[in-house]
Tab-separated table of C-alpha atoms in Angstrom:
chain	number	residue	atom	x	y	z
A	1301	MET	CA	10.723	-28.953	3.425
A	1302	ASN	CA	12.198	-30.311	0.285
A	1303	VAL	CA	11.981	-27.459	-2.113
A	1304	ALA	CA	12.179	-29.693	-5.252
A	1305	LYS	CA	9.122	-31.640	-4.137
A	1306	SER	CA	7.032	-28.802	-2.672
A	1307	GLY	CA	5.457	-27.926	-5.984
A	1308	TYR	CA	6.050	-24.195	-5.661
A	1309	ARG	CA	8.884	-21.696	-5.575
A	1310	VAL	CA	9.156	-18.238	-3.909
A	1311	PHE	CA	11.183	-15.603	-5.647
A	1312	SER	CA	12.160	-12.055	-4.891
A	1313	ALA	CA	11.998	-9.646	-7.807
A	1314	ASN	CA	14.075	-6.941	-6.028
A	1315	SER	CA	17.604	-5.895	-7.092
A	1316	SER	CA	18.234	-4.124	-3.763
A	1317	ALA	CA	19.440	-6.137	-0.837
A	1318	ALA	CA	17.287	-4.116	1.639
A	1319	CYS	CA	14.065	-5.061	-0.282
A	1320	THR	CA	14.691	-8.787	0.030
A	1321	GLU	CA	14.497	-8.901	3.840
A	1322	LEU	CA	10.728	-9.404	3.839
A	1323	ALA	CA	11.160	-12.197	1.213
A	1324	LYS	CA	13.683	-13.981	3.442
A	1325	LYS	CA	11.465	-13.808	6.485
A	1326	ILE	CA	8.501	-15.238	4.598
A	1327	THR	CA	10.497	-18.205	3.178
A	1328	GLU	CA	11.917	-18.860	6.730
A	1329	ARG	CA	8.401	-19.157	8.020
A	1330	LEU	CA	7.405	-21.366	5.122
A	1331	GLY	CA	10.451	-23.584	5.548
A	1332	VAL	CA	11.577	-23.180	1.883
A	1333	GLU	CA	14.569	-21.588	0.222
A	1334	LEU	CA	14.278	-18.363	-1.674
A	1335	GLY	CA	14.352	-19.066	-5.481
A	1336	LYS	CA	17.652	-18.553	-7.181
A	1337	SER	CA	17.573	-15.729	-9.549
A	1338	VAL	CA	19.558	-12.565	-10.316
A	1339	VAL	CA	17.836	-9.224	-10.720
A	1340	PHE	CA	19.980	-6.153	-11.582
A	1341	GLN	CA	20.122	-2.877	-13.501
A	1342	GLU	CA	22.301	-2.646	-16.598
A	1343	SER	CA	24.723	0.341	-17.003
A	1344	ASN	CA	21.967	1.873	-19.226
A	1345	SER	CA	19.366	1.427	-16.504
A	1346	GLU	CA	17.618	-1.492	-18.317
A	1347	THR	CA	16.332	-4.219	-15.972
A	1348	ARG	CA	17.742	-7.781	-16.446
A	1349	VAL	CA	16.401	-10.945	-14.779
A	1350	ASP	CA	18.135	-14.387	-14.898
A	1351	VAL	CA	16.318	-17.368	-13.347
A	1352	LYS	CA	18.932	-19.757	-12.163
A	1353	GLU	CA	16.791	-22.893	-11.555
A	1354	SER	CA	14.008	-24.913	-13.362
A	1355	VAL	CA	10.505	-23.690	-12.740
A	1356	ARG	CA	8.747	-25.842	-15.286
A	1357	GLY	CA	5.219	-26.800	-14.151
A	1358	GLN	CA	5.600	-24.992	-10.772
A	1359	THR	CA	3.470	-22.482	-9.043
A	1360	ILE	CA	5.584	-19.318	-8.557
A	1361	PHE	CA	5.105	-16.701	-5.875
A	1362	ILE	CA	7.007	-13.468	-6.661
A	1363	ILE	CA	7.450	-11.196	-3.510
A	1364	GLN	CA	8.062	-7.606	-4.611
A	1365	THR	CA	8.509	-4.884	-1.940
A	1366	ILE	CA	8.385	-1.342	-3.281
A	1367	PRO	CA	11.305	0.834	-2.482
A	1368	ARG	CA	11.590	4.532	-3.196
A	1369	ASP	CA	12.305	3.828	-6.918
A	1370	VAL	CA	8.825	2.688	-7.620
A	1371	ASN	CA	8.975	2.488	-11.324
A	1372	THR	CA	12.220	0.320	-11.282
A	1373	ALA	CA	10.505	-2.057	-8.844
A	1374	ILE	CA	7.369	-2.339	-11.167
A	1375	MET	CA	9.602	-3.081	-14.112
A	1376	GLU	CA	11.593	-5.712	-12.152
A	1377	LEU	CA	8.292	-7.462	-11.305
A	1378	LEU	CA	7.127	-7.425	-14.768
A	1379	VAL	CA	10.329	-8.680	-16.356
A	1380	MET	CA	10.431	-11.463	-13.755
A	1381	ALA	CA	6.885	-12.533	-14.370
A	1382	TYR	CA	7.608	-12.621	-18.093
A	1383	ALA	CA	10.879	-14.490	-17.543
A	1384	LEU	CA	9.103	-17.126	-15.331
A	1385	LYS	CA	6.284	-17.553	-17.718
A	1386	THR	CA	8.574	-18.157	-20.726
A	1387	SER	CA	10.356	-20.636	-18.496
A	1388	CYS	CA	7.144	-22.658	-18.412
A	1389	ALA	CA	5.988	-21.865	-14.937
A	1390	LYS	CA	2.418	-23.134	-14.371
A	1391	ASN	CA	0.987	-20.251	-12.349
A	1392	ILE	CA	2.507	-16.946	-11.310
A	1393	ILE	CA	1.201	-15.193	-8.139
A	1394	GLY	CA	2.365	-11.743	-7.153
A	1395	VAL	CA	2.921	-10.940	-3.485
A	1396	ILE	CA	2.909	-7.216	-3.401
A	1397	PRO	CA	2.410	-6.056	0.245
A	1398	TYR	CA	2.236	-2.350	-0.723
A	1399	PHE	CA	0.537	-1.951	-4.091
A	1400	PRO	CA	2.135	1.113	-5.858
A	1401	TYR	CA	0.067	3.936	-7.469
A	1402	SER	CA	-2.862	2.996	-5.181
A	1403	LYS	CA	-3.457	6.743	-4.377
A	1404	GLN	CA	-4.086	7.262	-8.117
A	1405	CYS	CA	-7.213	5.138	-8.085
A	1406	LYS	CA	-9.689	7.928	-8.910
A	1407	MET	CA	-10.115	10.269	-11.834
A	1408	ARG	CA	-8.654	13.680	-11.049
A	1409	LYS	CA	-9.619	16.396	-13.411
A	1410	ARG	CA	-7.865	15.558	-16.756
A	1411	GLY	CA	-5.622	12.933	-15.116
A	1412	SER	CA	-5.841	9.198	-15.403
A	1413	ILE	CA	-6.453	6.188	-13.203
A	1414	VAL	CA	-2.846	4.977	-13.114
A	1415	CYS	CA	-3.661	2.221	-10.642
A	1416	LYS	CA	-5.995	0.515	-13.300
A	1417	LEU	CA	-3.186	0.846	-15.880
A	1418	LEU	CA	-0.709	-0.919	-13.448
A	1419	ALA	CA	-3.345	-3.709	-12.900
A	1420	SER	CA	-3.635	-4.175	-16.665
A	1421	MET	CA	0.193	-4.383	-16.934
A	1422	LEU	CA	0.320	-7.062	-14.320
A	1423	ALA	CA	-2.441	-9.162	-15.963
A	1424	LYS	CA	-0.590	-8.992	-19.323
A	1425	ALA	CA	2.880	-9.664	-18.072
A	1426	GLY	CA	3.061	-12.867	-20.077
A	1427	LYS	CA	2.393	-11.560	-23.514
A	1428	ASP	CA	4.356	-12.469	-26.586
A	1429	ASN	CA	7.176	-10.022	-25.844
A	1430	ILE	CA	7.982	-6.920	-23.867
A	1431	ALA	CA	6.883	-4.519	-26.564
A	1432	ASN	CA	3.377	-6.044	-26.320
A	1433	LEU	CA	3.547	-5.626	-22.552
A	1434	ILE	CA	4.311	-2.004	-22.706
A	1435	LEU	CA	1.964	-1.264	-25.504
A	1436	PHE	CA	-0.861	-3.513	-24.153
A	1437	LEU	CA	-1.558	-5.306	-27.537
A	1438	SER	CA	-4.363	-7.826	-27.295
A	1439	VAL	CA	-2.608	-10.583	-29.112
A	1440	CYS	CA	-1.267	-12.994	-26.555
A	1441	SER	CA	-0.273	-16.569	-26.064
A	1442	PHE	CA	0.019	-16.740	-22.301
A	1443	LYS	CA	-1.637	-15.120	-19.248
A	1444	GLY	CA	0.425	-12.985	-16.908
A	1445	LEU	CA	-0.139	-12.941	-13.061
A	1446	THR	CA	-3.091	-15.215	-12.094
A	1447	HIS	CA	-3.421	-13.889	-8.546
A	1448	ILE	CA	-2.237	-11.158	-6.241
A	1449	ILE	CA	-1.693	-11.067	-2.448
A	1450	THR	CA	-1.516	-7.474	-1.164
A	1451	MET	CA	-2.197	-5.613	2.056
A	1452	ASP	CA	-4.420	-2.737	2.978
A	1453	LEU	CA	-5.101	-1.318	-0.494
A	1454	HIS	CA	-5.654	2.453	-0.309
A	1455	GLN	CA	-9.158	1.883	-1.655
A	1456	LYS	CA	-10.688	-1.462	-1.534
A	1457	GLU	CA	-12.393	-0.774	-4.899
A	1458	ILE	CA	-9.054	-1.300	-6.477
A	1459	GLN	CA	-9.705	-4.985	-6.391
A	1460	GLY	CA	-12.241	-4.409	-9.195
A	1461	PHE	CA	-9.453	-3.257	-11.489
A	1462	PHE	CA	-8.168	-6.783	-11.811
A	1463	SER	CA	-9.384	-9.547	-13.976
A	1464	PHE	CA	-8.186	-12.140	-11.501
A	1465	PRO	CA	-8.322	-12.787	-7.764
A	1466	VAL	CA	-6.899	-10.349	-5.308
A	1467	ASP	CA	-6.462	-11.136	-1.619
A	1468	ASN	CA	-6.333	-7.820	0.316
A	1469	LEU	CA	-4.955	-8.796	3.771
A	1470	ARG	CA	-5.264	-6.615	6.769
A	1471	ALA	CA	-2.387	-5.286	8.996
A	1472	SER	CA	-4.835	-4.117	11.743
A	1473	PRO	CA	-4.568	-7.166	13.967
A	1474	PHE	CA	-0.812	-6.649	14.246
A	1475	LEU	CA	-1.011	-2.945	14.896
A	1476	ILE	CA	-3.766	-3.360	17.418
A	1477	GLN	CA	-1.604	-6.012	19.202
A	1478	TYR	CA	1.226	-3.475	19.317
A	1479	ILE	CA	-1.053	-0.887	20.826
A	1480	GLN	CA	-2.147	-3.340	23.578
A	1481	GLU	CA	1.358	-4.593	24.342
A	1482	GLU	CA	3.799	-1.616	23.751
A	1483	ILE	CA	1.732	1.489	24.599
A	1484	PRO	CA	1.541	1.924	28.363
A	1485	ASP	CA	-1.797	2.936	29.724
A	1486	TYR	CA	-3.430	2.491	26.303
A	1487	ARG	CA	-6.777	2.412	27.993
A	1488	ASN	CA	-6.462	6.173	28.516
A	1489	ALA	CA	-5.897	6.657	24.737
A	1490	ILE	CA	-8.360	7.886	21.960
A	1491	ILE	CA	-8.228	6.937	18.330
A	1492	VAL	CA	-7.913	9.951	15.868
A	1493	ALA	CA	-8.850	10.182	12.317
A	1494	LYS	CA	-6.770	13.059	10.788
A	1495	SER	CA	-9.566	13.736	8.304
A	1496	PRO	CA	-13.173	12.805	7.853
A	1497	ALA	CA	-12.132	10.349	4.991
A	1498	ALA	CA	-10.202	8.298	7.498
A	1499	ALA	CA	-13.039	8.130	10.041
A	1500	LYS	CA	-14.193	4.615	9.146
A	1501	ARG	CA	-10.742	3.069	9.678
A	1502	ALA	CA	-10.312	5.043	12.964
A	1503	GLN	CA	-13.757	3.829	14.060
A	1504	SER	CA	-12.869	0.168	13.363
A	1505	TYR	CA	-9.755	0.506	15.660
A	1506	ALA	CA	-11.733	2.331	18.335
A	1507	GLU	CA	-14.487	-0.387	18.463
A	1508	ARG	CA	-12.004	-3.181	18.621
A	1509	LEU	CA	-9.931	-1.504	21.371
A	1510	ARG	CA	-13.063	-0.237	23.245
A	1511	LEU	CA	-11.694	3.371	23.029
A	1512	GLY	CA	-13.168	6.681	22.172
A	1513	LEU	CA	-12.920	8.310	18.668
A	1514	ALA	CA	-11.945	11.798	17.659
A	1515	VAL	CA	-11.927	13.341	14.100
A	1516	ILE	CA	-9.811	16.233	12.895
A	1517	HIS	CA	-11.925	18.410	10.503
A	1518	GLY	CA	-11.220	21.437	8.359
A	1519	GLU	CA	-7.624	20.737	7.094
A	1520	ALA	CA	-6.749	22.102	3.737
A	1521	GLN	CA	-6.616	19.578	0.955
A	1522	CYS	CA	-4.592	21.035	-1.828
A	1523	SER	CA	-5.047	17.904	-3.986
A	1524	GLU	CA	-8.651	18.758	-4.339
A	1525	SER	CA	-8.121	22.299	-5.302
A	1526	ASP	CA	-9.566	23.375	-8.668
A	1527	MET	CA	-7.858	26.749	-8.653
A	1528	ALA	CA	-5.164	25.859	-11.110
A	1529	ASP	CA	-7.537	23.910	-13.317
A	1530	GLY	CA	-8.224	25.239	-16.748
A	1531	ARG	CA	-11.868	24.647	-16.286
A	1532	HIS	CA	-12.155	28.080	-14.509
A	1533	SER	CA	-11.059	29.724	-17.767
A	1534	PRO	CA	-13.762	31.792	-19.521
A	1535	PRO	CA	-14.842	30.205	-22.819
A	1536	CYS	CA	-13.463	31.627	-26.041
A	1537	VAL	CA	-15.612	34.381	-27.477
A	1538	ARG	CA	-17.040	33.226	-30.786
A	1539	ASN	CA	-19.304	34.992	-33.189
A	1540	THR	CA	-22.331	32.615	-33.618
A	1541	THR	CA	-25.721	33.205	-35.011
A	1542	GLY	CA	-27.196	29.969	-33.602
A	1543	HIS	CA	-27.980	28.921	-30.143
A	1544	THR	CA	-25.828	30.543	-27.478
A	1545	GLY	CA	-26.078	27.706	-24.958
A	1546	LEU	CA	-27.855	27.157	-21.653
A	1547	GLU	CA	-27.272	29.043	-18.384
A	1548	LEU	CA	-26.563	26.247	-15.962
A	1549	PRO	CA	-26.858	26.859	-12.215
A	1550	LEU	CA	-23.550	28.020	-10.762
A	1551	MET	CA	-22.111	25.460	-8.242
A	1552	MET	CA	-20.968	27.316	-4.989
A	1553	ALA	CA	-17.326	26.829	-4.156
A	1554	LYS	CA	-16.464	24.791	-1.064
A	1555	GLU	CA	-15.227	26.746	1.911
A	1556	LYS	CA	-13.148	24.875	4.405
A	1557	PRO	CA	-14.174	25.504	8.099
A	1558	PRO	CA	-11.604	26.437	10.726
A	1559	ILE	CA	-9.633	23.449	11.936
A	1560	THR	CA	-11.463	21.718	14.834
A	1561	VAL	CA	-11.151	18.415	16.741
A	1562	VAL	CA	-14.483	16.603	17.146
A	1563	GLY	CA	-13.922	14.701	20.290
A	1564	ASP	CA	-12.178	15.356	23.765
A	1565	VAL	CA	-8.370	14.538	23.542
A	1566	GLY	CA	-7.505	16.535	26.710
A	1567	GLY	CA	-5.262	14.425	29.003
A	1568	ARG	CA	-5.363	11.478	26.601
A	1569	ILE	CA	-2.952	9.562	24.478
A	1570	ALA	CA	-3.816	10.287	20.866
A	1571	ILE	CA	-3.321	7.472	18.417
A	1572	ILE	CA	-3.723	8.569	14.722
A	1573	VAL	CA	-4.375	5.640	12.385
A	1574	ASP	CA	-4.142	5.554	8.631
A	1575	ASP	CA	-2.955	3.267	5.853
A	1576	ILE	CA	-0.012	5.140	4.451
A	1577	VAL	CA	2.602	7.463	5.979
A	1578	ASP	CA	4.352	9.174	3.059
A	1579	ASP	CA	4.621	12.926	3.182
A	1580	VAL	CA	4.164	13.461	6.853
A	1581	GLY	CA	3.143	17.163	6.733
A	1582	ASP	CA	-0.519	16.402	7.537
A	1583	PHE	CA	0.505	14.126	10.465
A	1584	VAL	CA	2.822	16.838	11.845
A	1585	ALA	CA	0.028	19.428	11.608
A	1586	ALA	CA	-2.457	17.067	13.206
A	1587	ALA	CA	0.013	16.332	16.039
A	1588	GLU	CA	0.422	20.086	16.744
A	1589	ILE	CA	-3.362	20.552	16.865
A	1590	LEU	CA	-3.804	17.591	19.224
A	1591	LYS	CA	-1.057	18.941	21.525
A	1592	GLU	CA	-2.809	22.227	21.665
A	1593	ARG	CA	-6.056	20.403	22.648
A	1594	GLY	CA	-4.350	18.724	25.597
A	1595	ALA	CA	-3.101	15.310	24.221
A	1596	TYR	CA	0.060	14.425	26.101
A	1597	LYS	CA	1.352	11.599	23.837
A	1598	ILE	CA	0.881	11.180	20.102
A	1599	TYR	CA	1.257	7.946	18.180
A	1600	ILE	CA	0.934	7.374	14.345
A	1601	MET	CA	-0.125	3.860	13.412
A	1602	ALA	CA	-0.116	2.893	9.738
A	1603	THR	CA	0.387	-0.085	7.384
A	1604	HIS	CA	2.747	1.266	4.838
A	1605	GLY	CA	5.679	3.542	5.878
A	1606	LEU	CA	6.897	5.185	2.675
A	1607	LEU	CA	8.469	7.958	4.613
A	1608	SER	CA	9.552	9.967	1.502
A	1609	ALA	CA	11.746	12.973	1.298
A	1610	ASP	CA	12.389	14.642	4.750
A	1611	ALA	CA	9.858	12.524	6.565
A	1612	PRO	CA	12.375	11.258	9.229
A	1613	ARG	CA	13.596	14.800	10.077
A	1614	LEU	CA	10.129	16.240	10.179
A	1615	ILE	CA	9.024	13.432	12.574
A	1616	GLU	CA	12.040	13.838	14.766
A	1617	GLU	CA	11.328	17.580	15.128
A	1618	SER	CA	7.535	17.330	15.594
A	1619	ALA	CA	5.328	16.676	18.586
A	1620	ILE	CA	4.873	13.037	17.459
A	1621	ASP	CA	6.152	10.548	20.026
A	1622	GLU	CA	6.251	7.442	17.895
A	1623	VAL	CA	5.432	6.243	14.335
A	1624	VAL	CA	4.577	2.632	13.973
A	1625	VAL	CA	4.466	1.055	10.607
A	1626	THR	CA	4.735	-2.537	9.231
A	1627	ASN	CA	7.591	-3.900	7.026
A	1628	THR	CA	5.620	-4.003	3.835
A	1629	VAL	CA	7.947	-1.311	2.586
A	1630	PRO	CA	11.726	-1.225	3.526
A	1631	HIS	CA	12.543	1.688	5.779
A	1632	GLU	CA	15.727	0.784	7.618
A	1633	VAL	CA	17.478	3.945	6.519
A	1634	GLN	CA	14.734	6.127	7.741
A	1635	LYS	CA	14.790	4.376	11.140
A	1636	LEU	CA	18.537	5.165	11.485
A	1637	GLN	CA	17.624	8.804	10.798
A	1638	CYS	CA	14.806	8.895	13.245
A	1639	PRO	CA	14.553	6.550	16.323
A	1640	LYS	CA	10.837	7.416	16.663
A	1641	ILE	CA	10.054	5.024	13.768
A	1642	LYS	CA	9.076	1.530	14.922
A	1643	THR	CA	8.401	-1.642	12.876
A	1644	VAL	CA	5.819	-4.323	13.164
A	1645	ASP	CA	6.502	-7.635	11.183
A	1646	VAL	CA	3.680	-8.958	9.121
A	1647	SER	CA	5.602	-11.792	7.424
A	1648	MET	CA	3.485	-14.261	9.300
A	1649	ILE	CA	0.228	-13.527	7.602
A	1650	LEU	CA	1.878	-13.287	4.189
A	1651	ALA	CA	3.525	-16.660	4.619
A	1652	GLU	CA	0.271	-18.146	5.796
A	1653	ALA	CA	-1.556	-16.724	2.679
A	1654	ILE	CA	1.039	-18.288	0.409
A	1655	ARG	CA	0.685	-21.568	2.171
A	1656	ARG	CA	-3.094	-21.648	1.918
A	1657	ILE	CA	-3.306	-20.668	-1.691
A	1658	HIS	CA	-0.730	-23.300	-2.712
A	1659	ASN	CA	-2.634	-26.032	-0.719
A	1660	GLY	CA	-5.962	-24.884	-2.006
A	1661	GLU	CA	-7.213	-24.079	1.548
A	1662	SER	CA	-9.804	-21.419	2.446
A	1663	MET	CA	-8.522	-17.874	3.009
A	1664	ALA	CA	-11.420	-17.111	5.414
A	1665	TYR	CA	-9.292	-17.761	8.506
A	1666	LEU	CA	-7.125	-14.742	7.587
A	1667	PHE	CA	-10.166	-12.535	7.496
A	1668	ARG	CA	-11.792	-13.448	10.799
A	1669	ASN	CA	-13.832	-10.652	12.171
A	1670	ILE	CA	-12.854	-8.412	9.289
A	1671	THR	CA	-15.592	-6.138	8.093
A	1672	VAL	CA	-16.094	-4.103	4.934
A	1673	ASP	CA	-14.966	-0.941	6.663
A	1674	ASP	CA	-11.668	-2.410	7.985
């Protein structure tokens, strides 16, 4: 394809070479060249972006994969969006396969919904200047991103945080294909949810593969603990002569039951499915429980392989036989540390999404047989 006449450009906003691999695969499938730009960090850690070709009147797709340095990657995306907008790009569409901060999409005690904050930053990446971007001032002369393509948001409700369209693609067809083609005797497998919260996703896989379903229940969830929260502190004693307040009913504390596996995994291949593999402690614990219950092989299937900290070592030393993730997040270093980690390529669906959006075609084909629970 003649890039100059295609009417759109595809850029990578990453300064790391490892993070541009997915962008290169996508552009190869599209038959276009990756846009010419330089993204780098100054000696004082400031992000600099130089666009090396004209983008006037063009539709721009920015592919941004998220490495371990999440905040730097976000800043690279924002600065590039701003640079392209001030270079008179017509539309700027973000292709963010793994959307960062997606786990922080609910209010936790006195915390904040950081995912909503990031959504606002992306929408305002074309403000008058970077100061306005950071401070979210309302005076603006341009829009920022006008569309986002992502994959398997941690919570689908995150789409409501944006003031523009979001296409939340699914990796499940690729992972299901891997199960059918790469796991011997997968008909003797059972799909496992490592917590009740993951049961809907696991049920979707089980129904499509015509397999049984098991759920691990009773695991400790420290993130939900209120023990360190100041709300347990007794109120200050004050000398008041007025109304002393109401005596509200006391809410009983939750008590976690002993860890159990609902479903028979004995003599089966256990396939744990989830959207993110980050801190693998929960997966390792789940694998040990499944081994105790008689599972003879254990696979982990997930869309985003963050694999932070000591994840490769923990996986290598655990009862897990294989961890299968897509290439939405670069993890080549982790694969060198742990041969149990396998990768499924999803550049095909991302490239097709870009092509359809540019040509004004329906996206329904990419969501065939996808339900709300998928």
